[in-house]
PDB file of C-alpha atoms in Angstrom:
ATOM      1  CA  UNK A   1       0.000   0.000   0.000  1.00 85.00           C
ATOM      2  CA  UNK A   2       1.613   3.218  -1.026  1.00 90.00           C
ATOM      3  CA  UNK A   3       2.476   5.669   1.923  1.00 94.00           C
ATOM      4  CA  UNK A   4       3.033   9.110   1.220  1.00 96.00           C
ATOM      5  CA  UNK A   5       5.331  11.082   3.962  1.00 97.00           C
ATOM      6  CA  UNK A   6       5.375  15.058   4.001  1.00 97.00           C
ATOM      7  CA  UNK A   7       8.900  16.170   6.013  1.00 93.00           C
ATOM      8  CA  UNK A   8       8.649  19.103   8.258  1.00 93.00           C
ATOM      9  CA  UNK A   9       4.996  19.157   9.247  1.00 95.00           C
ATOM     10  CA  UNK A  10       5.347  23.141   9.859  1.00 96.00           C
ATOM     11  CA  UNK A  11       7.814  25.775   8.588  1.00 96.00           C
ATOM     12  CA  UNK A  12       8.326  29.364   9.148  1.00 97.00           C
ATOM     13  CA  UNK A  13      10.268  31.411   7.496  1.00 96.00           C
ATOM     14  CA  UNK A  14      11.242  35.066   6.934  1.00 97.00           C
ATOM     15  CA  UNK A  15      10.291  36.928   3.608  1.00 97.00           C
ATOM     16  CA  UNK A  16      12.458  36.355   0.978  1.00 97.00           C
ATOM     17  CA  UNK A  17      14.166  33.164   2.311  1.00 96.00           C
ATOM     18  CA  UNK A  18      14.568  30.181  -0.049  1.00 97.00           C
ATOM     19  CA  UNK A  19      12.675  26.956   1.252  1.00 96.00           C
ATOM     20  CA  UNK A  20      12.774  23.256   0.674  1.00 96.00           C
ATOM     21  CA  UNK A  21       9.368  21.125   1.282  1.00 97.00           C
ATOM     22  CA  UNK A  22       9.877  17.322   1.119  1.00 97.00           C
ATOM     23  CA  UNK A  23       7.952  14.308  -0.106  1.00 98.00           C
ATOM     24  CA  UNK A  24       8.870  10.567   0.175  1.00 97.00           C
ATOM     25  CA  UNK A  25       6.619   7.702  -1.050  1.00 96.00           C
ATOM     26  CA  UNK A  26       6.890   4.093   0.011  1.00 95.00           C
ATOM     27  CA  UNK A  27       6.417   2.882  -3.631  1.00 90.00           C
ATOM     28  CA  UNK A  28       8.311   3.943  -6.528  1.00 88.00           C
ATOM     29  CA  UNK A  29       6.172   2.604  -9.304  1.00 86.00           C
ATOM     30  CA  UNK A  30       4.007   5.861  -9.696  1.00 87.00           C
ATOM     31  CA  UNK A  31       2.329   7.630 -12.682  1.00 84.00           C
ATOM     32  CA  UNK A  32       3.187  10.946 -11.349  1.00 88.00           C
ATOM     33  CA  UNK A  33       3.701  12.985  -8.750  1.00 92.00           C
ATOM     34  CA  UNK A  34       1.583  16.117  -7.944  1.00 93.00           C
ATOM     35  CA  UNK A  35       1.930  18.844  -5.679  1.00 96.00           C
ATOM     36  CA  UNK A  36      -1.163  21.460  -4.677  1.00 96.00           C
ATOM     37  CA  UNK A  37      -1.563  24.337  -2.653  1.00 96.00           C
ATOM     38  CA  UNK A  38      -4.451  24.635   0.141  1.00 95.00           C
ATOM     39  CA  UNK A  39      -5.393  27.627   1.639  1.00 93.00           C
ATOM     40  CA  UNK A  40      -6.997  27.349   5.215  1.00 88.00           C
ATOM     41  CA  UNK A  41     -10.952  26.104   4.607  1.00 83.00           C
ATOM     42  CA  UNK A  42     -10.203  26.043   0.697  1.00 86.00           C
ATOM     43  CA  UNK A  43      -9.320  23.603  -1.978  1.00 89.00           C
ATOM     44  CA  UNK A  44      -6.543  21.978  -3.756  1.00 93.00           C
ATOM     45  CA  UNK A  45      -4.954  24.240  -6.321  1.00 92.00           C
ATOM     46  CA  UNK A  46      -2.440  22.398  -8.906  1.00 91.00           C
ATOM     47  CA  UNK A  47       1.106  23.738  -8.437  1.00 95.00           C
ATOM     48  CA  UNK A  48       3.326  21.426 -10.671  1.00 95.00           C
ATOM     49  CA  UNK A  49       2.723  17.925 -11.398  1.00 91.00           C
ATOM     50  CA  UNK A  50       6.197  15.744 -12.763  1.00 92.00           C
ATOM     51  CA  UNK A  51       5.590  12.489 -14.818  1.00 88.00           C
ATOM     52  CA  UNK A  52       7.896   9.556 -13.344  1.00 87.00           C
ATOM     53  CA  UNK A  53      10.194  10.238 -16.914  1.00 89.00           C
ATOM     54  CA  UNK A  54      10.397  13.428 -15.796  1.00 92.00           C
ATOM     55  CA  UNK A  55      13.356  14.822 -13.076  1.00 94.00           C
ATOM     56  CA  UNK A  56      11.771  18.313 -12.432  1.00 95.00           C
ATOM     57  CA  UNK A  57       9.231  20.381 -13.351  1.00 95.00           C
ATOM     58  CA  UNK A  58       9.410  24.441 -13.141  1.00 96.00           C
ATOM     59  CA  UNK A  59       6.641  27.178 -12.701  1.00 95.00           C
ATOM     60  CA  UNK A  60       7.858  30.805 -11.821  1.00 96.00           C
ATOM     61  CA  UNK A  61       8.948  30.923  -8.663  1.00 97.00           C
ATOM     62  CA  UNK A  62       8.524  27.474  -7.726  1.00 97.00           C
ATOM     63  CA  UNK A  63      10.492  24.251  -8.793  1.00 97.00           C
ATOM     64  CA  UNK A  64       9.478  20.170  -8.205  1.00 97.00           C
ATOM     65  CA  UNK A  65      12.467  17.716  -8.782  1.00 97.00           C
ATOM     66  CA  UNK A  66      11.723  13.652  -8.653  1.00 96.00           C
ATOM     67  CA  UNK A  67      13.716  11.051  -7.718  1.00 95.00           C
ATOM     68  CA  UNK A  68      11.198   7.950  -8.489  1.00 92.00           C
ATOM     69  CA  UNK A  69      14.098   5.053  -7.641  1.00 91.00           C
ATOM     70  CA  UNK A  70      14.904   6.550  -3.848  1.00 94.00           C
ATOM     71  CA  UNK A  71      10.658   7.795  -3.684  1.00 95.00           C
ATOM     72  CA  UNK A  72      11.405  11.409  -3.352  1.00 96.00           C
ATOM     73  CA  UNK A  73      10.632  14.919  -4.256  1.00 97.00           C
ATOM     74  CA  UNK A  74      11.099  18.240  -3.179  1.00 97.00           C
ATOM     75  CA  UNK A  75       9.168  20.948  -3.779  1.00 97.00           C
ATOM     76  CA  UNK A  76      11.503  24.331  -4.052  1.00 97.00           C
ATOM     77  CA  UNK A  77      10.613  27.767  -3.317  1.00 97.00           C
ATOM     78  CA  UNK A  78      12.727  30.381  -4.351  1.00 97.00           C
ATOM     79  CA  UNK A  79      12.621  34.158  -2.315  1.00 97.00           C
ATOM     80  CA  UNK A  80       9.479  33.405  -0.441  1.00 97.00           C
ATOM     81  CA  UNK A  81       6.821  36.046   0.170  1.00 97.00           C
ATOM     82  CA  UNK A  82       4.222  36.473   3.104  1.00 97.00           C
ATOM     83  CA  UNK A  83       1.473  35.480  -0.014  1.00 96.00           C
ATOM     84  CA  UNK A  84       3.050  31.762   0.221  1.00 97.00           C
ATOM     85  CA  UNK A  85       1.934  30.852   3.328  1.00 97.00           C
ATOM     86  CA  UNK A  86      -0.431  28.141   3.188  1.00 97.00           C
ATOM     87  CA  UNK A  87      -0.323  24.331   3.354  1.00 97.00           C
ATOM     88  CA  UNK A  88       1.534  22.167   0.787  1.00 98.00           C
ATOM     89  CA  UNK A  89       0.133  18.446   0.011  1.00 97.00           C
ATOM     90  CA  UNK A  90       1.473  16.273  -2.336  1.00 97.00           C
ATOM     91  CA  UNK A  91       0.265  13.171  -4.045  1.00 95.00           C
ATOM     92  CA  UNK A  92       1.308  10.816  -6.151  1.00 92.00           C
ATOM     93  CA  UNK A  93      -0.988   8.494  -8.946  1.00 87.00           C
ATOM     94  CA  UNK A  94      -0.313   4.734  -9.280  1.00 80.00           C
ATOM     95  CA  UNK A  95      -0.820   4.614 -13.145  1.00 68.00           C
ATOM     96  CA  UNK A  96      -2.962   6.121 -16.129  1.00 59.00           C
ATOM     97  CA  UNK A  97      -5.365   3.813 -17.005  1.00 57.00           C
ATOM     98  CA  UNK A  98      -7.160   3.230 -13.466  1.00 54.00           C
ATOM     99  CA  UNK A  99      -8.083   6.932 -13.320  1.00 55.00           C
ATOM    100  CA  UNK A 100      -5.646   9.138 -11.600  1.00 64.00           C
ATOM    101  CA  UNK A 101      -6.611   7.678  -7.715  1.00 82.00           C
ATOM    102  CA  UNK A 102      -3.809   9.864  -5.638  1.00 89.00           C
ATOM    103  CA  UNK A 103      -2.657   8.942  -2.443  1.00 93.00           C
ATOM    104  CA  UNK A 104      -1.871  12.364  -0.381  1.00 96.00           C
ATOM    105  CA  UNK A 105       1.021  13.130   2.172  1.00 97.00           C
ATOM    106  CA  UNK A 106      -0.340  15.354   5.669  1.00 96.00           C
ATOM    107  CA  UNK A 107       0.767  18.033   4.046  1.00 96.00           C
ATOM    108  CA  UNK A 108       3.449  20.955   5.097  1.00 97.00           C
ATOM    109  CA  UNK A 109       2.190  23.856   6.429  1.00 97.00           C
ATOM    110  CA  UNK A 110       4.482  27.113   5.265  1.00 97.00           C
ATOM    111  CA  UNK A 111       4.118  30.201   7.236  1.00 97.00           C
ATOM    112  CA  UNK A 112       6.596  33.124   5.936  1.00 97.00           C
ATOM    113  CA  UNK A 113       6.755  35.843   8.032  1.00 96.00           C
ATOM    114  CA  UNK A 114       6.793  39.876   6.595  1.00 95.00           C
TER     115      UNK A 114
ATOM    116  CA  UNK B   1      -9.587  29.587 -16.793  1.00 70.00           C
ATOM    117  CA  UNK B   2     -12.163  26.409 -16.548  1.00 72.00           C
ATOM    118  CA  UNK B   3     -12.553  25.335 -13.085  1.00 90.00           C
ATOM    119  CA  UNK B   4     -14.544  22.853 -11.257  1.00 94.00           C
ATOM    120  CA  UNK B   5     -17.337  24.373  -9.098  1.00 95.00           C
ATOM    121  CA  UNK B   6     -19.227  22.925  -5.958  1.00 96.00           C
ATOM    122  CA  UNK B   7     -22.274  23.400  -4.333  1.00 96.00           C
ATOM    123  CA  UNK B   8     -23.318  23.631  -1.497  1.00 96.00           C
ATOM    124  CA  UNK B   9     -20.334  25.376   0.109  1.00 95.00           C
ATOM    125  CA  UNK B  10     -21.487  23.968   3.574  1.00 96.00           C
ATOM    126  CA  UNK B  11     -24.334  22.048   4.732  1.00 97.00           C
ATOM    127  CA  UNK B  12     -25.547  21.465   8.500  1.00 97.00           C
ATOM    128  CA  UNK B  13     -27.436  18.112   8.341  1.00 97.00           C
ATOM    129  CA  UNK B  14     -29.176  15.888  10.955  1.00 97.00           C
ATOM    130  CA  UNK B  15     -27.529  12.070  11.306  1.00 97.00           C
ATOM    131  CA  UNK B  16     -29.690   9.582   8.928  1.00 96.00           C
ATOM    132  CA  UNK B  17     -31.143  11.875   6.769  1.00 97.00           C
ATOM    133  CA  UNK B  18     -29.398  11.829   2.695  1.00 97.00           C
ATOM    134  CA  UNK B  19     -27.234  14.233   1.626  1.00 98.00           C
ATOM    135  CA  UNK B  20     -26.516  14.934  -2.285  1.00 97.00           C
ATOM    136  CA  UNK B  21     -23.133  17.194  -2.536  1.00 97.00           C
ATOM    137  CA  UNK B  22     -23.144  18.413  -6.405  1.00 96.00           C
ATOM    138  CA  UNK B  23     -20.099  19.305  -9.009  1.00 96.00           C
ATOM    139  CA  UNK B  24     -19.774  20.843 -12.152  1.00 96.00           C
ATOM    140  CA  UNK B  25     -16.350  19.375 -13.367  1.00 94.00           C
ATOM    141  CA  UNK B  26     -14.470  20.980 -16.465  1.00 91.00           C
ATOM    142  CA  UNK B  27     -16.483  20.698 -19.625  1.00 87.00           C
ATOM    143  CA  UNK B  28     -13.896  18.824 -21.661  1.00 83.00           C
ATOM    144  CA  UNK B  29     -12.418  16.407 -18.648  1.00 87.00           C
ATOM    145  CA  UNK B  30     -13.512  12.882 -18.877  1.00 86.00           C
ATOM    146  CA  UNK B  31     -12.276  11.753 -15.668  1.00 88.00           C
ATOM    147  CA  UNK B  32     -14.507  12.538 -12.446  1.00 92.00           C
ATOM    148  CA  UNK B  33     -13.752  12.103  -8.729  1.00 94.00           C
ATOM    149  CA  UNK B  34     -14.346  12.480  -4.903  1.00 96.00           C
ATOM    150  CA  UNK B  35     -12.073  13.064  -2.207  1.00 97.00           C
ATOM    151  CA  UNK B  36     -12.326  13.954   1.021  1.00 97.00           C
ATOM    152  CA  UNK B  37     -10.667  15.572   4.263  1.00 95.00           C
ATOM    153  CA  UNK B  38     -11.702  14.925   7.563  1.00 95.00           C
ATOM    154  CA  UNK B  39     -10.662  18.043   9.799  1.00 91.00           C
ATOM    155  CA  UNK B  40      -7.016  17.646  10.819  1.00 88.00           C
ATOM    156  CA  UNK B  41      -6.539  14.432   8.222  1.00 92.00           C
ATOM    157  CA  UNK B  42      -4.630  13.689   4.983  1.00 94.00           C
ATOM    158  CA  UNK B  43      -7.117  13.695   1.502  1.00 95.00           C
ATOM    159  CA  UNK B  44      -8.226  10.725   0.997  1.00 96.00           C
ATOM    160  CA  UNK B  45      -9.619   9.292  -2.036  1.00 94.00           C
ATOM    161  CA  UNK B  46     -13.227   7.935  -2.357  1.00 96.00           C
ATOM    162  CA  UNK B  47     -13.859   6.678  -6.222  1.00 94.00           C
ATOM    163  CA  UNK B  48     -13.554   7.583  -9.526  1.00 90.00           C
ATOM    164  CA  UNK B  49     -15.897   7.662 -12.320  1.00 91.00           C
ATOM    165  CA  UNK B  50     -15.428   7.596 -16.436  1.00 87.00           C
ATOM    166  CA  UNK B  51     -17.792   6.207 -19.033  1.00 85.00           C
ATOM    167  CA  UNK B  52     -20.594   6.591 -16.925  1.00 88.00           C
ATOM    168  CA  UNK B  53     -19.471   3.900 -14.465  1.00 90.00           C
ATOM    169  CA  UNK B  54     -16.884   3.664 -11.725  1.00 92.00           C
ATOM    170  CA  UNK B  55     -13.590   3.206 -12.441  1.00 87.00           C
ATOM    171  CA  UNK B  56     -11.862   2.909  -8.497  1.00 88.00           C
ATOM    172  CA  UNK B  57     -13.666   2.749  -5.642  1.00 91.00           C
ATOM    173  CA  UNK B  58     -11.780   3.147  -2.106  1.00 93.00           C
ATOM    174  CA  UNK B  59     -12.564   0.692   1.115  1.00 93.00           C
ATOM    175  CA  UNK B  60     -14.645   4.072   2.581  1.00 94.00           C
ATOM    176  CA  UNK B  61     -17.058   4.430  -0.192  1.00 95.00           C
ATOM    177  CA  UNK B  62     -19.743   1.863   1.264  1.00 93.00           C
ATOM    178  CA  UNK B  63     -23.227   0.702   0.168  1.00 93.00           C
ATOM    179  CA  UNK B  64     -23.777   4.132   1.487  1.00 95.00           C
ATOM    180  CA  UNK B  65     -22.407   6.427  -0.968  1.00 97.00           C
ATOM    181  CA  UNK B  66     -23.141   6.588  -4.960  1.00 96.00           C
ATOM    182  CA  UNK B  67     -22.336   8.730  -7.411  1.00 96.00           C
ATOM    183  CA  UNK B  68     -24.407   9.871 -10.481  1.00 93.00           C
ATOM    184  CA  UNK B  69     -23.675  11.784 -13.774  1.00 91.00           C
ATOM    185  CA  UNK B  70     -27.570  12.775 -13.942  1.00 82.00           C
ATOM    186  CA  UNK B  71     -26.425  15.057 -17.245  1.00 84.00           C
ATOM    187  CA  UNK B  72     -23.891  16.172 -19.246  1.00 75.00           C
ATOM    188  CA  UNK B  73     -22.785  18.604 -16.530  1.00 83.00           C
ATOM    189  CA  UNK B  74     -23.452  17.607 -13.205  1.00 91.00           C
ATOM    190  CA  UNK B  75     -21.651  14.841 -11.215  1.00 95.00           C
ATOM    191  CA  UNK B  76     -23.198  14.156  -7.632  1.00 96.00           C
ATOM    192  CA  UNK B  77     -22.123  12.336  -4.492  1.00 97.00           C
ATOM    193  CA  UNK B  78     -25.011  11.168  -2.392  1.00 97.00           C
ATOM    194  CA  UNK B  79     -24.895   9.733   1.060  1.00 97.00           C
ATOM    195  CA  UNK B  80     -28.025   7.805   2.487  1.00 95.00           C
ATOM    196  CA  UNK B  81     -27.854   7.896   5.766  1.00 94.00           C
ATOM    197  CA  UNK B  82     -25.285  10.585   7.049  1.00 96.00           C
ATOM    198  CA  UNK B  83     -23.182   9.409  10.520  1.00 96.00           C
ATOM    199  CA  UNK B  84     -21.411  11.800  12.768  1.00 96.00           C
ATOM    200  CA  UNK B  85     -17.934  10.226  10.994  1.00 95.00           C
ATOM    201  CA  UNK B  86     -19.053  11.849   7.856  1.00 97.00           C
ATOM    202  CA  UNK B  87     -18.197  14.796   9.036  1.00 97.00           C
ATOM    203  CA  UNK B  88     -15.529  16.552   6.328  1.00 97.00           C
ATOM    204  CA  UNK B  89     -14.495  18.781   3.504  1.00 96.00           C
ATOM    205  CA  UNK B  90     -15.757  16.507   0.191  1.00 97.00           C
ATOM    206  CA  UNK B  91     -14.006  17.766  -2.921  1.00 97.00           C
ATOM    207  CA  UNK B  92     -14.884  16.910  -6.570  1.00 96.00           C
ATOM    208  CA  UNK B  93     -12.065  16.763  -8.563  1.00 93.00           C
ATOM    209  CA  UNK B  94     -11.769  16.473 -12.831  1.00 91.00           C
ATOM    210  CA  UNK B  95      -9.108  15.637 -15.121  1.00 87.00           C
ATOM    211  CA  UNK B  96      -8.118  15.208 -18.996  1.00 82.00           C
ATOM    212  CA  UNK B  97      -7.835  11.712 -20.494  1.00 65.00           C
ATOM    213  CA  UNK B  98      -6.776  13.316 -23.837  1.00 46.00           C
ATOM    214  CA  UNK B  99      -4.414  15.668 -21.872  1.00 47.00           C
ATOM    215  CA  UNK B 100      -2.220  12.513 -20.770  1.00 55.00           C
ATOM    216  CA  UNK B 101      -0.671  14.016 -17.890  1.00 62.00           C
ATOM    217  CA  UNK B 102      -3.232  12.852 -15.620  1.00 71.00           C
ATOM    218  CA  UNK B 103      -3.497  16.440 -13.928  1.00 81.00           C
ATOM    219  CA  UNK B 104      -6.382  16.961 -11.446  1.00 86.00           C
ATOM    220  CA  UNK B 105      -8.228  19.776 -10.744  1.00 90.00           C
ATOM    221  CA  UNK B 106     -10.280  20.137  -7.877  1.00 93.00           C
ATOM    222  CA  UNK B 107     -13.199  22.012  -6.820  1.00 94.00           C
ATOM    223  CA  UNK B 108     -13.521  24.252  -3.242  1.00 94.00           C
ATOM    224  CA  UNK B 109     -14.886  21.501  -1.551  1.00 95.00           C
ATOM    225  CA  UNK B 110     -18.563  21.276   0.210  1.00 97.00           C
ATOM    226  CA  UNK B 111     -18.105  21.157   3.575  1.00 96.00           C
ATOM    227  CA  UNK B 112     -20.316  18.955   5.508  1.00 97.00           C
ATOM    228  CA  UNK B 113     -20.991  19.032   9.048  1.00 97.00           C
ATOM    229  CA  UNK B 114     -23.711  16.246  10.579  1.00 97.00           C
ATOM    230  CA  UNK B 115     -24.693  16.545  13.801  1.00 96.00           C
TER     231      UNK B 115
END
């Protein structure tokens, strides 16, 4: 059964400070990995989402590398702003053809201070 | 930018009575689901639904739940007889077969509260 772990459980950080949010998952024969966004009370928002050929995957300020054969990934934030704060899940899909069931890590929640 | 809506945003109902939580996904997505998050808990996944039938089902989703695609727009999750434990945030989530990247998108979430 696939076990997603989300490494710290809390962060806080002052503006403008680089960060490092980290995902491991128990098995390594995934689809893809995704990683979302949730806002207190709100839903998931898409952030970046890697394909297991893939190593990384890059959107503005934010960059997702994978290493499928250890079952890791790290989610990169680059000069962090108070706007950022929120909680960071990610999940990762067992394959294409069953439908895209994802099994979620607790999450990281990011607190960057003015 | 297409995004999957839910409604209601929260709903207060008594233990036993039925509860339908509605979803409009993305027009073009193919591929429907439901999640949910009990306060404090990871997102976990329910089922999944394509072609008009279920694709995935999880150990949660009992004789208790269903799911519908009444039209071409909506896509419901009804439970029968609400317990306390069904308490949580219940998100409907869409994605693009012909995309290939297996991307989800997911809705605000309907947040339900039994009592």
């Amino acid at each position: 059964k696939q076990e997603v772990t989300q490494i710290p459980a809390a962060l806080s950080v002052p503006e403008g400070e680089n960060l490092v949010l980290n995902c491991s998952f128990t098995d390594s024969a995934i689809y893809n990995l995704q990683w979302f966004r949730q806002d207190p009370g709100k839903g998931l928002t898409s952030l970046l989402l890697i394909q297991s050929s893939q190593r990384e995957q890059t959107s503005g300020r934010l960059n997702a590398s994978l290493d499928k054969s250890s079952g890791r990934s790290t989610l990169y934030i680059a000069a962090s702003q108070p706007g950022d704060s929120a909680t960071y899940l990610c999940a990762v899909s067992p394959t294409q053809t069953s439908g895209s069931r994802l099994t979620f890590g607790e999450g990281t929640q990011l607190t960057v201070n003015p | 930018e297409p995004e999957v809506t839910q409604t209601p945003s929260h709903q207060v109902t008594q233990m036993g009575q039925e509860v339908i939580l509605r979803c409009v996904p993305i027009s073009n997505h193919l591929y429907f689901y439901w999640y949910r998050q009990i306060l404090g808990q990871k997102v976990e996944f329910l089922v999944s639904f394509y072609n008009n039938e279920i694709s995935e089902k999880s150990e949660i989703f009992d004789d208790q739940f269903s799911v519908e695609r009444p039209d071409g727009s909506n896509f419901t999750l009804k439970i029968r007889s609400t317990k306390l434990e069904d308490s949580a945030m219940y998100f409907c989530a869409s994605s693009s077969r012909r995309s290939d990247t297996g991307e989800l998108f997911f809705g605000e979430g309907s947040r339900l509260t039994v009592l």
